[in-house]
């Protein structure tokens, strides 16, 4: 009944309504837009049967050193729709897109130390491992686990289109220039 | 295009193509340009092929925009199709194109394939069913989505199918659904089971008499998923098609069947909550007798308490078990209040929700319900506090602020209102300003389809009804805040370009489609949209009433309201300008006609204004004259009473020399205000706040504008300033002229009327706070051994607070329960109500003092 599909810009209205019902979110509107306009393949929404958005995942690509990797920025599912496996589906969809569209090596995310439900989801269901602990990552002083999951490795999905390109890897060259649109408090949340 | 020619790069070409598409989409013209764009792309593909999935998407959408579905299909299945790397995405596009090309049988196969890959894809199932039944209504539905939460009701049409065709196709759908159910048996997916319900619904709508089968399927779905919080919203559309009798029967079936399943406490809790929600959805709850509702609420309160221990070890941000029960209880209490008009029920609802918030501070439903109850009882500062606790920001200001905005606009809490409007307008203006950069961002990342989406999204916000309304209201608020001084007001008007821009806005809006981005789903049942509040009217047995029907009316009314309001600043400006001419006329009785241009424009605006009130200028004048004489009651003005008074003020401003018009206006103010005061009598704020709201509006709008006109009249006659020198020669004549007497009479009349309002407020503020708190609390006290009535639920909750053990509920809940204090909550409510009164009193007093000063000035001339 729930359809996991790519987000459209219009979905932003309902996606933010999710925030009202899940956790207070500190991202500014332009941060969402920055994601959807830069990596539209990495934003998924869970749409319930009556067209209502009940969850979403917000992700992006990052290039540190030479390893191209994806990063999960935010994941939310309405309280009324938890324990239905939606978070897993959303994450799987975003991970698959990172791998298939952007050829990501691995995917990273941050999670609050105290957020046991989310931690269990990442480690047990989705196979993430703790990579590091970032002290006082969140605005309220709580530590974050820096978690990673290696993707299956590059497979050639290009079906012979060897000249297919994405501006030199996962992030086109000028993506960095606009990264300033990311607000300072961006890391204040993110599950 | 030039850049494409220079660099030959694909992205420059696509840039140009997108711009063409946008132009056609926004103007709905220039479709020939699409052909040009298609030609360009074709040529490019022939020479360079195509390299990016986004480029392919643009190409396909371009063909789609021209209804060339078969061409698009050909492209998709050709070499270029392999650019799309996610198989399901490709199939979805294919299905859509086939369906739109009316190649239903091929589309059915594609959708079937998707369902086998992802059996829980609901949208795909609907498309599958649509294609199977050759029904394209679903596409119209997807084309017209305009609300943040789209309508749940999708039209179905069958007329083109014979019964035989319908039967054979629906049975193949049933086969597929059965297979999907079997394949996913262990994965707990709701999709395939809901698909079964959908099939029964279609059969029912086709005319098969399978209502009982539908009920049975709904019950099965309840057995499987009834304990989940999403059950009620899942089945809403199916309940909707049932006849009232069947709805009641279904509720009965649920009640009977829920008891049989009691293996785990959480499941029982979930099912009980679901049944209550179904009762709300079907309207069944409005038909129950009062004592039954009471008993049911008590039962829920007990259930909530019994299950507190389940939430003992939960993280603070996790939902508690039974959280929704308190919202359901409060909905019942509000209904009981509506039916009995016994305020105690409302007081009890406040207590239940506040207690809920004490235990779990983040529950947004509690905050929203409280916000509306506090607004209703006139404790607006508290309502605003609860609103702020929702942490509404960014785009939520567009979708959520409807909860509080209207109440604030009709209140004397100008500072908070001003901040609310400022924050909202800042967000919208910033976004609209930054959108060019964001469009560019999408271009740079070569996400062409997002460019188009984003530009359309920007338009959606730009044409938001709330955005227009807020812009007008922000200007009007400034005028209200400065209305006590004509100099300040003239400065504000100067900044508003004498109101010209807003008049232009009013003209533009008339022909424009306004967008409604507000999320109304989160509102309580008794106020489904800001303009509606069932509690203000008598209780009728409302059966399930779909909110959607109201949308169309709402759009029309909102438009008119914004248009009317945006004429105000200009009319104020023109009326002030008219005063100098009018005085001249009154002195030089044989004088020239004065500045006819100004009064001509004002007359035009008055005509427009009355048109928006639904009548001609002469009819409008007749209406207010009759009301002022008592020949008609103020009820004939309906809910736009304040707008009518505004009209009367500017009508008088346009014809200042008529003694009779002044008189009509004076008695109009007197009559309408005193009527309200009389109807409120000595009742307290909790039961008459809607009357207070009207009074606040009368005093801060029409009466304020009228007193400005009076100030302008006297100012033009005073020997001060360069501009006024011309009038100097008349000033001593004015003091004894009939005009001056008229103005003095009007001032006296206004002062007396305002004094009445002040007296009424003072009377309300007179009783000590402690007494009011005691009175509030006494409503909740129950007589020893009383059988029914309000206060029972709070009794249940409080007895648990007194007796619960830390070991049982965990220290977090235990501490919260121990910190609860009923009297504190009562006191906060009373204090909030008093603050509204004090703010209002202050406004009244400063208006009265201002008028007294003018009177003195006049007698000193």
PDB file of C-alpha atoms in Angstrom, chain B residues 273-533:
ATOM      1  CA  UNK B 273      -8.242   3.124  19.527  1.00  0.00           C
ATOM      2  CA  UNK B 274      -9.042   2.067  15.979  1.00  0.00           C
ATOM      3  CA  UNK B 275     -12.701   1.420  16.765  1.00  0.00           C
ATOM      4  CA  UNK B 276     -13.037   4.866  18.270  1.00  0.00           C
ATOM      5  CA  UNK B 277     -11.422   6.435  15.235  1.00  0.00           C
ATOM      6  CA  UNK B 278     -13.792   4.562  12.946  1.00  0.00           C
ATOM      7  CA  UNK B 279     -16.679   5.843  15.039  1.00  0.00           C
ATOM      8  CA  UNK B 280     -15.417   9.369  14.534  1.00  0.00           C
ATOM      9  CA  UNK B 281     -14.918   8.864  10.811  1.00  0.00           C
ATOM     10  CA  UNK B 282     -18.354   7.408  10.213  1.00  0.00           C
ATOM     11  CA  UNK B 283     -20.056  10.079  12.288  1.00  0.00           C
ATOM     12  CA  UNK B 284     -21.473   7.264  14.386  1.00  0.00           C
ATOM     13  CA  UNK B 285     -20.306   8.999  17.533  1.00  0.00           C
ATOM     14  CA  UNK B 286     -22.631  11.938  16.945  1.00  0.00           C
ATOM     15  CA  UNK B 287     -25.643   9.671  17.140  1.00  0.00           C
ATOM     16  CA  UNK B 288     -24.881   8.165  20.515  1.00  0.00           C
ATOM     17  CA  UNK B 289     -26.743   9.384  23.594  1.00  0.00           C
ATOM     18  CA  UNK B 290     -24.797  11.661  25.927  1.00  0.00           C
ATOM     19  CA  UNK B 291     -24.397   9.187  28.775  1.00  0.00           C
ATOM     20  CA  UNK B 292     -23.030   6.582  26.396  1.00  0.00           C
ATOM     21  CA  UNK B 293     -20.371   8.965  25.147  1.00  0.00           C
ATOM     22  CA  UNK B 294     -19.487   9.822  28.729  1.00  0.00           C
ATOM     23  CA  UNK B 295     -19.185   6.180  29.646  1.00  0.00           C
ATOM     24  CA  UNK B 296     -17.058   5.508  26.621  1.00  0.00           C
ATOM     25  CA  UNK B 297     -14.729   8.405  27.477  1.00  0.00           C
ATOM     26  CA  UNK B 298     -14.362   7.131  31.026  1.00  0.00           C
ATOM     27  CA  UNK B 299     -13.496   3.712  29.668  1.00  0.00           C
ATOM     28  CA  UNK B 300     -10.820   5.197  27.449  1.00  0.00           C
ATOM     29  CA  UNK B 301      -9.363   7.193  30.336  1.00  0.00           C
ATOM     30  CA  UNK B 302      -9.092   4.013  32.370  1.00  0.00           C
ATOM     31  CA  UNK B 303      -7.482   2.216  29.463  1.00  0.00           C
ATOM     32  CA  UNK B 304      -4.948   5.011  29.112  1.00  0.00           C
ATOM     33  CA  UNK B 305      -4.032   4.747  32.788  1.00  0.00           C
ATOM     34  CA  UNK B 306      -3.817   0.965  32.800  1.00  0.00           C
ATOM     35  CA  UNK B 307      -1.378   1.034  29.926  1.00  0.00           C
ATOM     36  CA  UNK B 308       0.941   3.740  31.209  1.00  0.00           C
ATOM     37  CA  UNK B 309       3.278   1.029  32.408  1.00  0.00           C
ATOM     38  CA  UNK B 310       3.781  -0.201  28.828  1.00  0.00           C
ATOM     39  CA  UNK B 311       5.589   3.026  28.055  1.00  0.00           C
ATOM     40  CA  UNK B 312       7.842   2.776  31.076  1.00  0.00           C
ATOM     41  CA  UNK B 313      11.074   2.158  29.175  1.00  0.00           C
ATOM     42  CA  UNK B 314      10.436   4.177  26.062  1.00  0.00           C
ATOM     43  CA  UNK B 315      12.773   6.959  24.961  1.00  0.00           C
ATOM     44  CA  UNK B 316      11.290  10.378  25.580  1.00  0.00           C
ATOM     45  CA  UNK B 317      10.856  11.100  21.882  1.00  0.00           C
ATOM     46  CA  UNK B 318       9.061   7.848  21.154  1.00  0.00           C
ATOM     47  CA  UNK B 319       5.301   7.717  20.947  1.00  0.00           C
ATOM     48  CA  UNK B 320       3.605   6.405  24.039  1.00  0.00           C
ATOM     49  CA  UNK B 321       1.166   3.561  23.956  1.00  0.00           C
ATOM     50  CA  UNK B 322      -2.342   4.930  24.004  1.00  0.00           C
ATOM     51  CA  UNK B 323      -1.227   8.451  23.205  1.00  0.00           C
ATOM     52  CA  UNK B 324      -4.135   8.922  20.845  1.00  0.00           C
ATOM     53  CA  UNK B 325      -6.689   8.025  23.506  1.00  0.00           C
ATOM     54  CA  UNK B 326      -6.410  11.441  25.119  1.00  0.00           C
ATOM     55  CA  UNK B 327      -7.061  13.198  21.802  1.00  0.00           C
ATOM     56  CA  UNK B 328     -10.108  10.993  21.282  1.00  0.00           C
ATOM     57  CA  UNK B 329     -11.358  11.737  24.798  1.00  0.00           C
ATOM     58  CA  UNK B 330     -10.961  15.449  24.255  1.00  0.00           C
ATOM     59  CA  UNK B 331     -12.879  15.221  20.964  1.00  0.00           C
ATOM     60  CA  UNK B 332     -15.705  13.537  22.838  1.00  0.00           C
ATOM     61  CA  UNK B 333     -15.678  16.173  25.545  1.00  0.00           C
ATOM     62  CA  UNK B 334     -15.866  18.955  22.981  1.00  0.00           C
ATOM     63  CA  UNK B 335     -18.841  17.214  21.434  1.00  0.00           C
ATOM     64  CA  UNK B 336     -20.496  16.924  24.842  1.00  0.00           C
ATOM     65  CA  UNK B 337     -19.940  20.635  25.353  1.00  0.00           C
ATOM     66  CA  UNK B 338     -21.472  21.365  21.970  1.00  0.00           C
ATOM     67  CA  UNK B 339     -24.537  19.340  22.778  1.00  0.00           C
ATOM     68  CA  UNK B 340     -25.079  20.508  26.338  1.00  0.00           C
ATOM     69  CA  UNK B 341     -23.406  23.940  26.332  1.00  0.00           C
ATOM     70  CA  UNK B 342     -22.018  22.938  29.686  1.00  0.00           C
ATOM     71  CA  UNK B 343     -18.648  24.677  29.918  1.00  0.00           C
ATOM     72  CA  UNK B 344     -17.355  22.074  32.374  1.00  0.00           C
ATOM     73  CA  UNK B 345     -16.811  19.610  29.540  1.00  0.00           C
ATOM     74  CA  UNK B 346     -14.575  22.088  27.781  1.00  0.00           C
ATOM     75  CA  UNK B 347     -12.657  22.789  30.965  1.00  0.00           C
ATOM     76  CA  UNK B 348     -12.208  19.074  31.367  1.00  0.00           C
ATOM     77  CA  UNK B 349     -10.937  18.724  27.795  1.00  0.00           C
ATOM     78  CA  UNK B 350      -8.306  21.362  28.563  1.00  0.00           C
ATOM     79  CA  UNK B 351      -7.225  19.439  31.656  1.00  0.00           C
ATOM     80  CA  UNK B 352      -7.020  16.095  29.866  1.00  0.00           C
ATOM     81  CA  UNK B 353      -4.835  17.491  27.099  1.00  0.00           C
ATOM     82  CA  UNK B 354      -2.619  19.521  29.413  1.00  0.00           C
ATOM     83  CA  UNK B 355      -2.071  16.459  31.542  1.00  0.00           C
ATOM     84  CA  UNK B 356      -1.189  14.554  28.383  1.00  0.00           C
ATOM     85  CA  UNK B 357       1.374  17.213  27.507  1.00  0.00           C
ATOM     86  CA  UNK B 358       2.844  17.032  30.985  1.00  0.00           C
ATOM     87  CA  UNK B 359       3.434  13.329  30.482  1.00  0.00           C
ATOM     88  CA  UNK B 360       4.579  13.597  26.861  1.00  0.00           C
ATOM     89  CA  UNK B 361       5.686  17.061  25.860  1.00  0.00           C
ATOM     90  CA  UNK B 362       6.104  16.539  22.144  1.00  0.00           C
ATOM     91  CA  UNK B 363       2.655  15.306  21.106  1.00  0.00           C
ATOM     92  CA  UNK B 364       1.600  17.743  18.399  1.00  0.00           C
ATOM     93  CA  UNK B 365      -2.046  16.623  18.350  1.00  0.00           C
ATOM     94  CA  UNK B 366      -2.473  17.745  21.962  1.00  0.00           C
ATOM     95  CA  UNK B 367      -0.920  21.095  21.171  1.00  0.00           C
ATOM     96  CA  UNK B 368      -3.157  21.705  18.179  1.00  0.00           C
ATOM     97  CA  UNK B 369      -6.325  20.656  20.003  1.00  0.00           C
ATOM     98  CA  UNK B 370      -5.425  22.871  22.953  1.00  0.00           C
ATOM     99  CA  UNK B 371      -4.612  25.754  20.654  1.00  0.00           C
ATOM    100  CA  UNK B 372      -8.126  25.635  19.241  1.00  0.00           C
ATOM    101  CA  UNK B 373      -9.897  25.178  22.549  1.00  0.00           C
ATOM    102  CA  UNK B 374      -7.942  28.047  24.103  1.00  0.00           C
ATOM    103  CA  UNK B 375      -8.781  30.204  21.092  1.00  0.00           C
ATOM    104  CA  UNK B 376     -12.437  29.373  21.491  1.00  0.00           C
ATOM    105  CA  UNK B 377     -12.547  30.342  25.166  1.00  0.00           C
ATOM    106  CA  UNK B 378     -10.624  33.567  24.562  1.00  0.00           C
ATOM    107  CA  UNK B 379      -7.384  32.486  26.244  1.00  0.00           C
ATOM    108  CA  UNK B 380      -5.531  33.562  23.140  1.00  0.00           C
ATOM    109  CA  UNK B 381      -2.087  34.146  24.666  1.00  0.00           C
ATOM    110  CA  UNK B 382      -2.069  30.498  25.749  1.00  0.00           C
ATOM    111  CA  UNK B 383      -3.253  29.386  22.333  1.00  0.00           C
ATOM    112  CA  UNK B 384      -0.372  31.303  20.830  1.00  0.00           C
ATOM    113  CA  UNK B 385       2.021  29.682  23.277  1.00  0.00           C
ATOM    114  CA  UNK B 386       0.854  26.216  22.217  1.00  0.00           C
ATOM    115  CA  UNK B 387       1.245  27.255  18.615  1.00  0.00           C
ATOM    116  CA  UNK B 388       4.806  28.375  19.234  1.00  0.00           C
ATOM    117  CA  UNK B 389       5.508  25.028  20.880  1.00  0.00           C
ATOM    118  CA  UNK B 390       4.753  23.386  17.534  1.00  0.00           C
ATOM    119  CA  UNK B 391       7.976  24.980  16.348  1.00  0.00           C
ATOM    120  CA  UNK B 392       6.479  26.147  13.084  1.00  0.00           C
ATOM    121  CA  UNK B 393       9.069  27.499  10.702  1.00  0.00           C
ATOM    122  CA  UNK B 394      10.187  27.517   7.100  1.00  0.00           C
ATOM    123  CA  UNK B 395       7.607  26.059   4.752  1.00  0.00           C
ATOM    124  CA  UNK B 396       5.480  25.048   7.729  1.00  0.00           C
ATOM    125  CA  UNK B 397       4.580  28.724   8.106  1.00  0.00           C
ATOM    126  CA  UNK B 398       2.736  28.273   4.832  1.00  0.00           C
ATOM    127  CA  UNK B 399       1.089  24.967   5.646  1.00  0.00           C
ATOM    128  CA  UNK B 400       0.456  25.167   9.400  1.00  0.00           C
ATOM    129  CA  UNK B 401      -0.015  28.799  10.455  1.00  0.00           C
ATOM    130  CA  UNK B 402      -3.703  28.700   9.486  1.00  0.00           C
ATOM    131  CA  UNK B 403      -4.252  27.201  12.924  1.00  0.00           C
ATOM    132  CA  UNK B 404      -3.618  30.514  14.659  1.00  0.00           C
ATOM    133  CA  UNK B 405      -3.524  33.271  12.052  1.00  0.00           C
ATOM    134  CA  UNK B 406      -7.196  34.102  11.883  1.00  0.00           C
ATOM    135  CA  UNK B 407      -7.677  34.282  15.637  1.00  0.00           C
ATOM    136  CA  UNK B 408      -4.676  36.567  15.909  1.00  0.00           C
ATOM    137  CA  UNK B 409      -5.985  38.855  13.165  1.00  0.00           C
ATOM    138  CA  UNK B 410      -9.191  39.299  15.134  1.00  0.00           C
ATOM    139  CA  UNK B 411      -7.458  39.922  18.444  1.00  0.00           C
ATOM    140  CA  UNK B 412      -5.930  42.894  20.207  1.00  0.00           C
ATOM    141  CA  UNK B 413      -2.568  41.068  20.458  1.00  0.00           C
ATOM    142  CA  UNK B 414      -0.870  43.229  17.908  1.00  0.00           C
ATOM    143  CA  UNK B 415       2.751  42.635  18.850  1.00  0.00           C
ATOM    144  CA  UNK B 416       2.512  38.856  18.533  1.00  0.00           C
ATOM    145  CA  UNK B 417       0.451  39.166  15.370  1.00  0.00           C
ATOM    146  CA  UNK B 418       2.974  41.483  13.840  1.00  0.00           C
ATOM    147  CA  UNK B 419       5.787  39.002  14.523  1.00  0.00           C
ATOM    148  CA  UNK B 420       3.736  36.143  13.133  1.00  0.00           C
ATOM    149  CA  UNK B 421       3.090  37.998   9.895  1.00  0.00           C
ATOM    150  CA  UNK B 422       6.663  39.233   9.651  1.00  0.00           C
ATOM    151  CA  UNK B 423       8.165  35.754  10.046  1.00  0.00           C
ATOM    152  CA  UNK B 424       5.826  34.283   7.492  1.00  0.00           C
ATOM    153  CA  UNK B 425       6.312  37.009   4.914  1.00  0.00           C
ATOM    154  CA  UNK B 426      10.062  36.932   5.410  1.00  0.00           C
ATOM    155  CA  UNK B 427      10.179  33.232   4.684  1.00  0.00           C
ATOM    156  CA  UNK B 428       8.053  33.581   1.564  1.00  0.00           C
ATOM    157  CA  UNK B 429       9.859  36.633   0.236  1.00  0.00           C
ATOM    158  CA  UNK B 430      13.282  35.106   0.897  1.00  0.00           C
ATOM    159  CA  UNK B 431      12.285  31.949  -0.876  1.00  0.00           C
ATOM    160  CA  UNK B 432      10.879  33.749  -3.874  1.00  0.00           C
ATOM    161  CA  UNK B 433      14.007  35.873  -4.056  1.00  0.00           C
ATOM    162  CA  UNK B 434      16.382  32.924  -3.802  1.00  0.00           C
ATOM    163  CA  UNK B 435      14.515  30.771  -6.252  1.00  0.00           C
ATOM    164  CA  UNK B 436      16.465  32.051  -9.232  1.00  0.00           C
ATOM    165  CA  UNK B 437      19.682  30.740  -7.663  1.00  0.00           C
ATOM    166  CA  UNK B 438      18.041  27.412  -6.945  1.00  0.00           C
ATOM    167  CA  UNK B 439      16.776  27.079 -10.499  1.00  0.00           C
ATOM    168  CA  UNK B 440      20.320  27.656 -11.617  1.00  0.00           C
ATOM    169  CA  UNK B 441      21.548  25.006  -9.187  1.00  0.00           C
ATOM    170  CA  UNK B 442      19.280  22.431 -10.797  1.00  0.00           C
ATOM    171  CA  UNK B 443      20.483  23.439 -14.227  1.00  0.00           C
ATOM    172  CA  UNK B 444      24.087  23.100 -13.196  1.00  0.00           C
ATOM    173  CA  UNK B 445      23.454  19.622 -11.872  1.00  0.00           C
ATOM    174  CA  UNK B 446      21.668  18.890 -15.123  1.00  0.00           C
ATOM    175  CA  UNK B 447      18.463  17.957 -13.366  1.00  0.00           C
ATOM    176  CA  UNK B 448      16.246  19.427 -16.014  1.00  0.00           C
ATOM    177  CA  UNK B 449      13.015  17.849 -14.930  1.00  0.00           C
ATOM    178  CA  UNK B 450      13.568  19.389 -11.515  1.00  0.00           C
ATOM    179  CA  UNK B 451      13.953  22.817 -13.073  1.00  0.00           C
ATOM    180  CA  UNK B 452      10.430  22.554 -14.373  1.00  0.00           C
ATOM    181  CA  UNK B 453       9.064  21.157 -11.138  1.00  0.00           C
ATOM    182  CA  UNK B 454      10.780  23.841  -9.166  1.00  0.00           C
ATOM    183  CA  UNK B 455       9.515  26.728 -11.251  1.00  0.00           C
ATOM    184  CA  UNK B 456       5.960  25.391 -10.956  1.00  0.00           C
ATOM    185  CA  UNK B 457       6.473  25.008  -7.219  1.00  0.00           C
ATOM    186  CA  UNK B 458       7.600  28.591  -6.972  1.00  0.00           C
ATOM    187  CA  UNK B 459       4.406  29.686  -8.712  1.00  0.00           C
ATOM    188  CA  UNK B 460       2.408  27.603  -6.316  1.00  0.00           C
ATOM    189  CA  UNK B 461       3.835  29.562  -3.400  1.00  0.00           C
ATOM    190  CA  UNK B 462       3.639  32.857  -5.223  1.00  0.00           C
ATOM    191  CA  UNK B 463      -0.093  32.444  -5.767  1.00  0.00           C
ATOM    192  CA  UNK B 464      -0.805  31.213  -2.285  1.00  0.00           C
ATOM    193  CA  UNK B 465      -4.000  32.722  -0.929  1.00  0.00           C
ATOM    194  CA  UNK B 466      -2.445  32.995   2.477  1.00  0.00           C
ATOM    195  CA  UNK B 467       0.547  34.885   1.137  1.00  0.00           C
ATOM    196  CA  UNK B 468      -1.650  37.501  -0.502  1.00  0.00           C
ATOM    197  CA  UNK B 469      -3.848  37.751   2.553  1.00  0.00           C
ATOM    198  CA  UNK B 470      -0.846  38.157   4.850  1.00  0.00           C
ATOM    199  CA  UNK B 471       0.611  40.922   2.706  1.00  0.00           C
ATOM    200  CA  UNK B 472      -2.616  42.868   2.887  1.00  0.00           C
ATOM    201  CA  UNK B 473      -3.113  42.166   6.580  1.00  0.00           C
ATOM    202  CA  UNK B 474       0.415  43.309   7.420  1.00  0.00           C
ATOM    203  CA  UNK B 475      -0.351  46.668   5.851  1.00  0.00           C
ATOM    204  CA  UNK B 476      -3.723  46.933   7.526  1.00  0.00           C
ATOM    205  CA  UNK B 477      -2.135  46.050  10.860  1.00  0.00           C
ATOM    206  CA  UNK B 478       0.282  48.958  10.546  1.00  0.00           C
ATOM    207  CA  UNK B 479      -2.642  51.237   9.849  1.00  0.00           C
ATOM    208  CA  UNK B 480      -4.481  49.904  12.892  1.00  0.00           C
ATOM    209  CA  UNK B 481      -1.466  50.336  15.129  1.00  0.00           C
ATOM    210  CA  UNK B 482      -0.981  53.963  14.126  1.00  0.00           C
ATOM    211  CA  UNK B 483      -4.588  55.025  13.795  1.00  0.00           C
ATOM    212  CA  UNK B 484      -4.519  57.213  16.893  1.00  0.00           C
ATOM    213  CA  UNK B 485      -2.362  59.797  15.225  1.00  0.00           C
ATOM    214  CA  UNK B 486      -3.168  61.202  11.832  1.00  0.00           C
ATOM    215  CA  UNK B 487       0.464  62.231  11.264  1.00  0.00           C
ATOM    216  CA  UNK B 488       1.707  58.692  11.891  1.00  0.00           C
ATOM    217  CA  UNK B 489      -1.044  57.290   9.734  1.00  0.00           C
ATOM    218  CA  UNK B 490      -0.154  59.575   6.861  1.00  0.00           C
ATOM    219  CA  UNK B 491       3.428  58.380   7.136  1.00  0.00           C
ATOM    220  CA  UNK B 492       2.310  54.737   6.992  1.00  0.00           C
ATOM    221  CA  UNK B 493       0.109  55.517   4.003  1.00  0.00           C
ATOM    222  CA  UNK B 494       3.007  57.212   2.277  1.00  0.00           C
ATOM    223  CA  UNK B 495       5.057  54.025   2.702  1.00  0.00           C
ATOM    224  CA  UNK B 496       2.184  52.062   1.237  1.00  0.00           C
ATOM    225  CA  UNK B 497       2.249  54.333  -1.827  1.00  0.00           C
ATOM    226  CA  UNK B 498      -1.117  55.723  -0.726  1.00  0.00           C
ATOM    227  CA  UNK B 499      -2.587  52.254  -1.051  1.00  0.00           C
ATOM    228  CA  UNK B 500      -2.219  52.163  -4.835  1.00  0.00           C
ATOM    229  CA  UNK B 501      -0.254  48.917  -4.929  1.00  0.00           C
ATOM    230  CA  UNK B 502      -2.812  47.051  -2.891  1.00  0.00           C
ATOM    231  CA  UNK B 503      -5.610  48.250  -5.158  1.00  0.00           C
ATOM    232  CA  UNK B 504      -3.626  46.796  -8.031  1.00  0.00           C
ATOM    233  CA  UNK B 505      -3.284  43.555  -6.107  1.00  0.00           C
ATOM    234  CA  UNK B 506      -7.030  43.487  -5.631  1.00  0.00           C
ATOM    235  CA  UNK B 507      -7.550  43.859  -9.377  1.00  0.00           C
ATOM    236  CA  UNK B 508      -5.017  41.184 -10.227  1.00  0.00           C
ATOM    237  CA  UNK B 509      -6.358  38.610  -7.818  1.00  0.00           C
ATOM    238  CA  UNK B 510      -9.767  38.738  -9.444  1.00  0.00           C
ATOM    239  CA  UNK B 511      -8.528  36.944 -12.528  1.00  0.00           C
ATOM    240  CA  UNK B 512      -5.973  34.728 -10.870  1.00  0.00           C
ATOM    241  CA  UNK B 513      -6.265  31.194  -9.553  1.00  0.00           C
ATOM    242  CA  UNK B 514      -5.310  31.195  -5.910  1.00  0.00           C
ATOM    243  CA  UNK B 515      -3.466  28.233  -4.484  1.00  0.00           C
ATOM    244  CA  UNK B 516      -4.311  26.615  -1.185  1.00  0.00           C
ATOM    245  CA  UNK B 517      -1.301  25.036   0.448  1.00  0.00           C
ATOM    246  CA  UNK B 518      -2.655  24.789   3.973  1.00  0.00           C
ATOM    247  CA  UNK B 519      -2.771  21.386   5.593  1.00  0.00           C
ATOM    248  CA  UNK B 520      -6.315  21.269   6.946  1.00  0.00           C
ATOM    249  CA  UNK B 521      -6.163  17.590   7.897  1.00  0.00           C
ATOM    250  CA  UNK B 522      -4.594  18.415  11.224  1.00  0.00           C
ATOM    251  CA  UNK B 523      -7.461  20.614  12.351  1.00  0.00           C
ATOM    252  CA  UNK B 524      -9.964  19.355  14.930  1.00  0.00           C
ATOM    253  CA  UNK B 525     -13.288  18.058  13.625  1.00  0.00           C
ATOM    254  CA  UNK B 526     -15.216  21.010  14.965  1.00  0.00           C
ATOM    255  CA  UNK B 527     -13.315  23.623  13.005  1.00  0.00           C
ATOM    256  CA  UNK B 528     -12.420  22.027   9.664  1.00  0.00           C
ATOM    257  CA  UNK B 529     -11.196  25.313   8.234  1.00  0.00           C
ATOM    258  CA  UNK B 530     -10.441  28.744   9.726  1.00  0.00           C
ATOM    259  CA  UNK B 531     -13.773  30.242   8.670  1.00  0.00           C
ATOM    260  CA  UNK B 532     -15.832  27.444  10.182  1.00  0.00           C
ATOM    261  CA  UNK B 533     -16.523  26.655  13.780  1.00  0.00           C
TER     262      UNK B 533
END
